[in-house]
Amino acid sequence: MDHFQYREGRLHAEDVDIEYIAESVGTPFYCYSTATLERHFKAYVDAFASLDATICYAVKANSNIAVISTLSRLGAGADVVSCGELTRALRGGVPANKIVFSGVGKSREEIAAALEAGVLQINVESEPELELINDIAVSQNKRAPIAIRINPDVDAKTHEKITTGLSENKFGIEWTQAHAVFAKAASLPGIEVVGIAVHIGSQLTDLEPYRHAYTRLRDLVAMLCADGHKIARLDLGGGLGIPYGDGEIPADLPTPRDYADVVQSAVGDLQIPLIFEPGRSIAGNAGILVTRILYIKEGATRTFAVVDAAMNDLLRPTLYNAYHDIVPVKQASPGAALKEIDVVGPICETGDTFGVQRQLPSFAAGDLLAIRTAGAYGAVMASTYNSRPLVPEVLVNKSSFDVIRKRWDVDQMIGLEAIPDWFDKPSEG
Ligand SMILES: *Cc1c(COP(=O)(O)O)cnc(C)c1O
């Protein structure tokens, strides 16, 4: 459930009228709901209450520092994948000892920064990375707390671009090499092995791949303990799917509680502290992208609503063929005739399409639409393609809203660019 509902026919985020925000900040803009973020986070806390679990919100899903702050105030840790995200997590109030540093290609600078900050653990994805972390830790006179990310070779049966747990994927250390890599890690003076990590993919709509992966993990823990390693923590990753409103995703999606049952039965009796890294399932339904219709264009076979948002603002439909529900901000009167409409952006790419043949009421230019479930992998994936400045992000809390990222202006967008000295510079005039 989310907190974007109609009241007297007008879409609200909590107690705030979306049209009112649009008039204040202009379109397009992202709008997030505090109550929804909190509700989703608490669903994890409640589901895992009987397990010793830390929820490390995957910052890459939505990295605005106001979103991170909303969650950190409830006790969230963070899963970060870059120096930028590390800085955001710290600014958002997440204590360093609740931050996991993940990522398949950490640079020397990132590893050094993670160690300097004193993060809870660095999740290691390869032997060369392990060696580099050791070198950096030794030079800092530290022992780096690391977990080794194992690729359990389990098919998450999700979109091919977001499945990560197959041996053909670039993620983690091969299952079969775990024994050797743990032995090596234990021999390095700058390394303290604290655990094992797995993350098999994103937008999982079925729990069986988790059950499979965690059962394998359990066997691995037994083997590593027999080898004499101490496994202090298990990081079970993120990836729980959410409904995007299309018919294909089952209505009875697993909840955090269902997920917790699987975890409990697979690894609960090991009594090892757990880490979870949910991203999408916390932020996804907590955000919408609001856009205004520029033109209604009657094509030969289709009706197009050309909107002022584009693929640079929300890339998921283009990148993953993702379905996002699209709704009018002003509800049509009951019984109003529906029409088949393609909702498209203004960019010269066929992929710049938010919805094809959607059943929607008749619109006029100037009407507002909300593209739902845009809170995760939305604003964070935006670009300035077509030299379109990044759009604002707004956070609603009950009857208040605040702009948590301002709209860029054109000068901010091009201000870091320079014309080389060897050109005659155009006169500044
Ligand atoms: C992307 C990612 C997550 C979060 O995945 P969601 O599908 O957003 O829950 C967690 N852990 C790792 C290592 C990731 O790469």
Coordinates of C-alpha atoms and ligand atoms in Angstrom, one line a residue:
M1 CA 0.0 0.0 0.0
D2 CA 1.1 3.6 -0.6
H3 CA -0.1 7.0 0.3
F4 CA -0.9 8.3 -3.2
Q5 CA -4.7 8.3 -3.2
Y6 CA -7.5 10.3 -4.7
R7 CA -9.5 12.7 -2.5
E8 CA -12.5 14.1 -4.0
G9 CA -11.2 13.2 -7.4
R10 CA -7.8 14.8 -6.9
L11 CA -4.6 12.8 -6.5
H12 CA -2.9 13.5 -3.2
A13 CA 0.4 12.5 -1.7
E14 CA -0.6 12.0 1.9
D15 CA -2.5 15.2 2.7
V16 CA -1.0 17.3 -0.1
D17 CA -2.8 17.9 -3.5
I18 CA -0.4 17.0 -6.3
E19 CA -1.7 19.8 -8.5
Y20 CA -0.8 22.2 -5.8
I21 CA 2.8 20.9 -5.8
A22 CA 2.9 21.1 -9.6
E23 CA 1.9 24.7 -9.5
S24 CA 4.6 25.5 -7.0
V25 CA 7.6 23.6 -8.5
G26 CA 6.6 23.2 -12.1
T27 CA 6.7 19.9 -14.0
P28 CA 8.0 17.3 -14.3
F29 CA 8.9 16.4 -10.7
Y30 CA 9.4 13.4 -8.5
C31 CA 7.2 13.3 -5.4
Y32 CA 7.9 10.9 -2.5
S33 CA 5.8 10.1 0.5
T34 CA 7.4 9.9 4.0
A35 CA 4.6 7.7 5.4
T36 CA 5.1 5.2 2.6
L37 CA 8.9 5.1 3.0
E38 CA 8.4 4.6 6.8
R39 CA 5.7 2.0 6.3
H40 CA 7.9 -0.1 4.0
F41 CA 10.9 0.1 6.2
K42 CA 8.9 -0.8 9.3
A43 CA 7.4 -3.8 7.5
Y44 CA 11.0 -5.2 7.3
V45 CA 11.7 -4.3 10.9
D46 CA 8.6 -6.1 12.1
A47 CA 9.0 -9.1 9.8
F48 CA 12.6 -9.7 11.1
A49 CA 11.9 -8.8 14.7
S50 CA 12.5 -12.3 15.9
L51 CA 15.8 -12.6 14.0
D52 CA 18.9 -10.6 14.8
A53 CA 18.8 -8.4 11.7
T54 CA 20.0 -5.1 10.4
I55 CA 18.2 -3.5 7.5
C56 CA 20.8 -1.7 5.4
Y57 CA 18.8 0.3 2.9
A58 CA 20.3 0.0 -0.6
V59 CA 21.0 3.7 -1.3
K60 CA 21.3 3.2 -5.0
A61 CA 17.5 2.8 -5.3
N62 CA 16.9 6.4 -4.2
S63 CA 19.9 8.3 -2.8
N64 CA 18.4 11.6 -2.0
I65 CA 19.8 12.6 1.5
A66 CA 16.3 13.4 2.7
V67 CA 15.1 9.9 1.8
I68 CA 18.1 8.4 3.6
S69 CA 17.5 10.7 6.6
T70 CA 13.9 9.5 6.8
L71 CA 15.0 5.9 7.0
S72 CA 18.1 6.5 9.2
R73 CA 15.9 8.1 11.8
L74 CA 14.1 4.8 12.0
G75 CA 17.3 2.9 12.6
A76 CA 18.2 2.0 9.0
G77 CA 21.7 1.2 8.0
A78 CA 22.9 1.6 4.4
D79 CA 24.3 -0.4 1.6
V80 CA 26.5 1.8 -0.6
V81 CA 28.4 1.2 -3.8
S82 CA 30.5 4.4 -4.3
C83 CA 32.2 7.2 -2.4
G84 CA 29.3 9.4 -3.5
E85 CA 26.8 7.0 -1.8
L86 CA 29.0 6.7 1.2
T87 CA 29.0 10.4 1.7
R88 CA 25.2 10.6 1.1
A89 CA 24.6 7.8 3.7
L90 CA 26.8 9.6 6.3
R91 CA 25.1 13.0 5.6
G92 CA 21.8 11.3 5.8
G93 CA 22.6 10.3 9.4
V94 CA 23.5 6.6 9.0
P95 CA 26.3 5.7 11.4
A96 CA 29.4 4.3 9.7
N97 CA 29.1 1.1 11.7
K98 CA 25.8 0.4 9.9
I99 CA 27.1 0.9 6.4
V100 CA 28.0 -2.0 4.1
F101 CA 30.2 -1.1 1.1
S102 CA 29.2 -3.2 -1.9
G103 CA 30.1 -3.2 -5.6
V104 CA 32.0 -5.3 -8.1
G105 CA 34.5 -2.6 -9.0
K106 CA 35.6 -0.6 -6.0
S107 CA 38.5 1.8 -6.7
R108 CA 41.5 2.3 -4.4
E109 CA 40.0 5.7 -3.4
E110 CA 36.7 4.1 -2.5
I111 CA 38.3 1.3 -0.4
A112 CA 40.4 3.9 1.4
A113 CA 37.4 6.1 2.1
A114 CA 35.4 3.1 3.3
L115 CA 38.1 2.2 5.8
E116 CA 38.7 5.7 6.9
A117 CA 35.0 6.1 7.6
G118 CA 35.0 2.9 9.6
V119 CA 32.2 1.1 7.7
L120 CA 30.7 -2.1 9.2
Q121 CA 32.0 -4.2 6.3
I122 CA 33.2 -4.2 2.8
N123 CA 31.7 -6.9 0.6
V124 CA 34.5 -8.4 -1.5
E125 CA 33.7 -9.6 -5.0
S126 CA 37.1 -11.0 -6.2
E127 CA 40.5 -12.1 -5.1
P128 CA 42.4 -9.1 -6.6
E129 CA 40.0 -6.8 -4.7
L130 CA 40.7 -8.8 -1.6
E131 CA 44.5 -8.2 -2.1
L132 CA 44.0 -4.5 -2.7
I133 CA 41.9 -4.1 0.4
N134 CA 44.6 -5.9 2.4
D135 CA 47.3 -3.5 1.0
I136 CA 45.2 -0.4 1.8
A137 CA 44.3 -1.6 5.2
V138 CA 47.9 -2.5 6.1
S139 CA 48.9 1.0 4.9
Q140 CA 46.3 2.5 7.2
N141 CA 47.3 0.2 10.1
K142 CA 43.9 -1.4 10.2
R143 CA 42.2 -4.7 9.6
A144 CA 39.5 -4.3 7.1
P145 CA 36.2 -6.0 8.1
I146 CA 35.1 -7.9 5.0
A147 CA 32.4 -10.3 3.9
I148 CA 32.9 -12.4 0.8
R149 CA 30.2 -12.2 -1.7
I150 CA 29.4 -15.6 -3.0
N151 CA 27.6 -16.2 -6.2
P152 CA 25.3 -19.1 -5.3
D153 CA 24.6 -19.9 -9.0
V154 CA 20.8 -19.6 -8.5
D155 CA 18.5 -18.3 -11.2
A156 CA 16.4 -15.5 -9.7
K157 CA 14.1 -15.7 -12.7
T158 CA 13.9 -12.0 -12.9
H159 CA 14.7 -9.6 -15.8
E160 CA 18.0 -10.6 -17.4
K161 CA 19.5 -7.2 -16.7
I162 CA 18.9 -7.4 -13.0
T163 CA 19.6 -11.0 -12.3
T164 CA 23.0 -11.3 -10.5
G165 CA 23.2 -14.8 -8.9
L166 CA 24.1 -16.9 -11.9
S167 CA 27.7 -18.1 -12.4
E168 CA 27.7 -16.3 -15.8
N169 CA 27.0 -13.0 -14.1
K170 CA 29.9 -10.8 -13.1
F171 CA 29.0 -10.7 -9.4
G172 CA 30.6 -12.4 -6.4
I173 CA 33.0 -15.2 -6.1
E174 CA 32.3 -18.6 -7.5
W175 CA 30.6 -20.9 -5.1
T176 CA 33.3 -23.6 -5.8
Q177 CA 36.1 -21.2 -4.9
A178 CA 34.7 -20.1 -1.6
H179 CA 36.9 -22.6 0.4
A180 CA 40.1 -21.3 -1.2
V181 CA 39.2 -17.6 -1.0
F182 CA 38.3 -17.8 2.6
A183 CA 41.6 -19.5 3.4
K184 CA 43.5 -16.8 1.6
A185 CA 41.5 -14.0 3.3
A186 CA 42.3 -15.5 6.7
S187 CA 46.0 -15.4 5.9
L188 CA 46.1 -11.7 5.1
P189 CA 47.2 -9.4 7.9
G190 CA 45.0 -6.5 6.8
I191 CA 41.8 -8.6 6.5
E192 CA 39.3 -9.6 9.1
V193 CA 36.7 -11.9 7.7
V194 CA 33.4 -11.2 9.3
G195 CA 30.9 -12.9 7.0
I196 CA 29.4 -14.0 3.8
A197 CA 27.2 -12.0 1.4
V198 CA 24.8 -13.0 -1.3
H199 CA 22.5 -10.9 -3.5
I200 CA 20.8 -12.9 -6.3
G201 CA 19.0 -10.1 -8.2
S202 CA 16.3 -7.5 -8.1
Q203 CA 12.5 -7.5 -8.5
L204 CA 12.1 -11.1 -7.4
T205 CA 8.4 -12.0 -7.4
D206 CA 8.9 -15.6 -6.1
L207 CA 10.7 -16.7 -2.9
E208 CA 11.9 -20.0 -4.2
P209 CA 15.2 -18.6 -5.6
Y210 CA 15.9 -17.1 -2.1
R211 CA 15.1 -20.4 -0.5
H212 CA 17.5 -22.1 -2.8
A213 CA 20.3 -19.6 -2.4
Y214 CA 20.0 -19.4 1.4
T215 CA 19.9 -23.2 1.7
R216 CA 23.2 -23.4 -0.3
L217 CA 24.5 -20.6 1.9
R218 CA 23.7 -22.7 5.0
D219 CA 25.8 -25.6 3.6
L220 CA 28.6 -23.2 2.9
V221 CA 28.6 -21.8 6.5
A222 CA 28.8 -25.4 7.8
M223 CA 31.8 -26.1 5.5
L224 CA 33.6 -22.8 6.4
C225 CA 33.0 -23.3 10.1
A226 CA 34.5 -26.8 9.7
D227 CA 37.5 -25.1 8.1
G228 CA 37.9 -23.1 11.3
H229 CA 36.5 -19.7 10.0
K230 CA 34.3 -17.7 12.2
I231 CA 31.2 -16.4 10.3
A232 CA 29.9 -13.5 12.4
R233 CA 27.3 -12.2 9.9
L234 CA 25.3 -13.2 6.9
D235 CA 24.4 -10.5 4.5
L236 CA 21.4 -11.8 2.5
G237 CA 21.1 -9.0 0.0
G238 CA 18.0 -7.3 -1.3
G239 CA 15.8 -7.8 -4.2
L240 CA 12.2 -8.3 -3.1
G241 CA 9.9 -7.4 -5.9
I242 CA 7.0 -4.9 -5.9
P243 CA 3.9 -4.6 -8.0
Y244 CA 4.2 -2.2 -10.9
G245 CA 0.5 -2.5 -11.8
D246 CA 0.7 -4.7 -14.9
G247 CA -1.1 -8.0 -15.2
E248 CA 2.1 -10.0 -15.3
I249 CA 3.3 -9.5 -11.8
P250 CA 1.3 -11.7 -9.5
A251 CA -1.1 -9.9 -7.2
D252 CA 0.0 -12.1 -4.2
L253 CA 3.5 -10.9 -4.2
P254 CA 5.6 -12.1 -1.3
T255 CA 5.7 -9.7 1.6
P256 CA 8.7 -9.1 3.9
R257 CA 7.0 -11.5 6.4
D258 CA 6.8 -14.3 3.8
Y259 CA 10.4 -13.6 3.0
A260 CA 11.3 -13.7 6.7
D261 CA 9.7 -17.1 7.0
V262 CA 12.0 -18.4 4.2
V263 CA 15.0 -16.9 5.9
Q264 CA 14.0 -18.3 9.3
S265 CA 13.6 -21.8 7.9
A266 CA 16.8 -21.7 5.8
V267 CA 19.3 -20.1 8.2
G268 CA 17.4 -19.1 11.4
D269 CA 18.8 -21.8 13.5
L270 CA 22.4 -20.8 12.8
Q271 CA 21.8 -17.9 15.2
I272 CA 24.1 -15.7 13.1
P273 CA 23.3 -11.9 12.9
L274 CA 21.8 -11.0 9.5
I275 CA 21.9 -8.1 7.2
F276 CA 19.3 -7.3 4.5
E277 CA 19.8 -4.7 1.8
P278 CA 16.3 -3.9 0.4
G279 CA 16.1 -0.9 -2.0
R280 CA 13.3 -1.1 -4.4
S281 CA 10.8 -2.6 -2.0
I282 CA 11.3 0.4 0.4
A283 CA 11.4 3.3 -2.1
G284 CA 9.6 2.0 -5.2
N285 CA 6.0 2.6 -4.3
A286 CA 6.9 5.6 -2.2
G287 CA 7.4 7.8 -5.3
I288 CA 5.7 9.1 -8.4
L289 CA 6.8 11.1 -11.4
V290 CA 4.4 13.9 -12.2
T291 CA 4.3 15.2 -15.7
R292 CA 2.1 17.5 -17.8
I293 CA 0.6 16.7 -21.2
L294 CA 2.1 19.0 -23.8
Y295 CA 0.1 17.8 -26.8
I296 CA -2.5 15.3 -27.7
K297 CA -1.5 14.0 -31.0
E298 CA -4.0 12.0 -33.1
G299 CA -1.9 9.6 -35.2
A300 CA -3.2 7.5 -38.0
T301 CA -3.7 4.5 -35.8
R302 CA -2.8 5.7 -32.3
T303 CA -3.5 8.6 -29.9
F304 CA -0.4 10.0 -28.3
A305 CA -0.2 12.0 -25.2
V306 CA 3.1 13.8 -25.5
V307 CA 4.3 14.7 -22.0
D308 CA 7.0 16.9 -20.6
A309 CA 8.8 14.1 -18.8
A310 CA 11.2 11.9 -20.9
M311 CA 13.4 8.8 -20.7
N312 CA 16.2 10.9 -19.3
D313 CA 14.0 11.6 -16.2
L314 CA 12.7 8.0 -15.8
L315 CA 14.8 5.4 -17.7
R316 CA 13.2 2.2 -16.6
P317 CA 10.6 1.8 -19.4
T318 CA 13.4 2.3 -22.0
L319 CA 16.0 0.3 -20.3
Y320 CA 14.0 -2.7 -18.9
N321 CA 10.8 -2.4 -20.8
A322 CA 9.4 -1.7 -17.4
Y323 CA 5.7 -1.2 -16.9
H324 CA 4.6 1.7 -14.8
D325 CA 1.0 2.4 -14.0
I326 CA 0.0 5.9 -15.4
V327 CA -2.9 7.7 -13.8
P328 CA -4.6 11.1 -14.2
V329 CA -4.0 13.6 -11.4
K330 CA -7.6 14.7 -11.7
Q331 CA -9.7 11.6 -11.7
A332 CA -12.1 11.2 -14.6
S333 CA -15.8 11.3 -13.6
P334 CA -17.2 7.8 -12.9
G335 CA -18.3 6.2 -16.1
A336 CA -16.2 8.4 -18.4
A337 CA -15.3 6.7 -21.6
L338 CA -11.8 5.3 -21.7
K339 CA -9.5 5.5 -24.7
E340 CA -6.4 3.8 -25.8
I341 CA -3.5 6.2 -25.4
D342 CA 0.3 6.0 -25.8
V343 CA 2.0 8.2 -23.3
V344 CA 5.3 9.3 -24.8
G345 CA 8.1 11.7 -24.0
P346 CA 9.5 14.4 -26.3
I347 CA 12.9 12.8 -27.1
C348 CA 13.7 11.6 -30.5
E349 CA 13.9 7.9 -29.6
T350 CA 11.2 5.4 -30.0
G351 CA 12.2 4.0 -26.6
D352 CA 11.1 7.3 -25.1
T353 CA 7.7 5.9 -24.3
F354 CA 6.1 5.5 -20.8
G355 CA 3.1 3.5 -21.8
V356 CA 1.6 1.9 -24.9
Q357 CA -2.1 1.5 -25.5
R358 CA -3.1 2.4 -22.0
Q359 CA -6.8 2.6 -21.2
L360 CA -7.1 6.2 -20.1
P361 CA -9.8 8.9 -20.1
S362 CA -9.7 11.5 -22.7
F363 CA -7.2 14.2 -21.9
A364 CA -6.5 17.8 -23.0
A365 CA -3.1 19.5 -23.3
G366 CA -2.2 20.8 -19.9
D367 CA -3.5 17.9 -17.9
L368 CA -1.3 16.3 -15.3
L369 CA -0.4 12.6 -15.2
A370 CA 1.3 10.6 -12.5
I371 CA 3.6 7.8 -13.4
R372 CA 3.5 5.5 -10.4
T373 CA 6.0 3.3 -8.6
A374 CA 8.8 5.7 -9.6
G375 CA 10.5 6.1 -6.2
A376 CA 13.2 3.5 -6.9
Y377 CA 15.7 3.5 -9.8
G378 CA 13.9 6.7 -11.0
A379 CA 15.6 10.0 -10.1
V380 CA 18.9 8.2 -9.5
M381 CA 19.1 7.0 -13.0
A382 CA 18.2 10.3 -14.6
S383 CA 20.5 12.0 -17.0
T384 CA 20.6 15.3 -18.8
Y385 CA 20.2 13.7 -22.3
N386 CA 18.9 16.2 -24.8
S387 CA 20.4 18.8 -22.4
R388 CA 17.3 18.5 -20.2
P389 CA 18.2 19.7 -16.7
L390 CA 17.5 17.2 -13.8
V391 CA 14.0 17.6 -12.4
P392 CA 13.2 18.4 -8.8
E393 CA 12.4 16.0 -6.1
V394 CA 9.8 16.7 -3.5
L395 CA 9.1 15.0 -0.2
V396 CA 5.7 15.1 1.4
N397 CA 5.1 14.6 5.1
K398 CA 1.5 14.6 6.1
S399 CA 0.2 18.1 5.0
S400 CA 3.7 19.6 4.3
F401 CA 6.0 19.2 1.4
D402 CA 9.5 20.3 0.8
V403 CA 11.8 20.5 -2.3
I404 CA 14.5 18.0 -1.4
R405 CA 16.4 18.6 -4.7
K406 CA 16.0 21.8 -6.7
R407 CA 15.5 21.8 -10.4
W408 CA 18.8 22.3 -12.1
D409 CA 19.1 25.3 -14.3
V410 CA 20.9 25.3 -17.6
D411 CA 23.9 27.1 -16.2
Q412 CA 24.3 24.3 -13.5
M413 CA 24.1 21.8 -16.3
I414 CA 26.7 23.2 -18.5
G415 CA 28.7 25.2 -15.9
L416 CA 31.5 22.5 -15.6
E417 CA 32.1 22.5 -19.4
A418 CA 34.8 24.7 -21.0
I419 CA 35.8 25.7 -24.4
P420 CA 39.5 24.8 -24.9
D421 CA 42.0 27.7 -25.1
W422 CA 42.9 26.8 -28.7
F423 CA 39.5 28.0 -29.9
D424 CA 38.8 31.7 -30.3
K425 CA 36.5 32.0 -27.4
P426 CA 33.2 33.5 -28.3
S427 CA 33.0 37.0 -26.8
E428 CA 31.2 37.0 -23.5
G429 CA 28.6 39.4 -24.0
Ligands
LIG1 C1 20.9 -3.5 -6.1 C2 21.4 -4.2 -4.8 C3 20.5 -4.2 -3.7 C4 19.1 -3.7 -3.7 O1 18.3 -4.4 -4.6 P1 16.7 -4.1 -4.6 O2 16.2 -4.9 -5.7 O3 16.6 -2.6 -4.9 O4 16.2 -4.4 -3.3 C5 21.0 -4.9 -2.6 N1 22.3 -5.4 -2.5 C6 23.1 -5.3 -3.6 C7 24.5 -5.9 -3.5 C8 22.7 -4.7 -4.8 O5 23.5 -4.7 -5.8

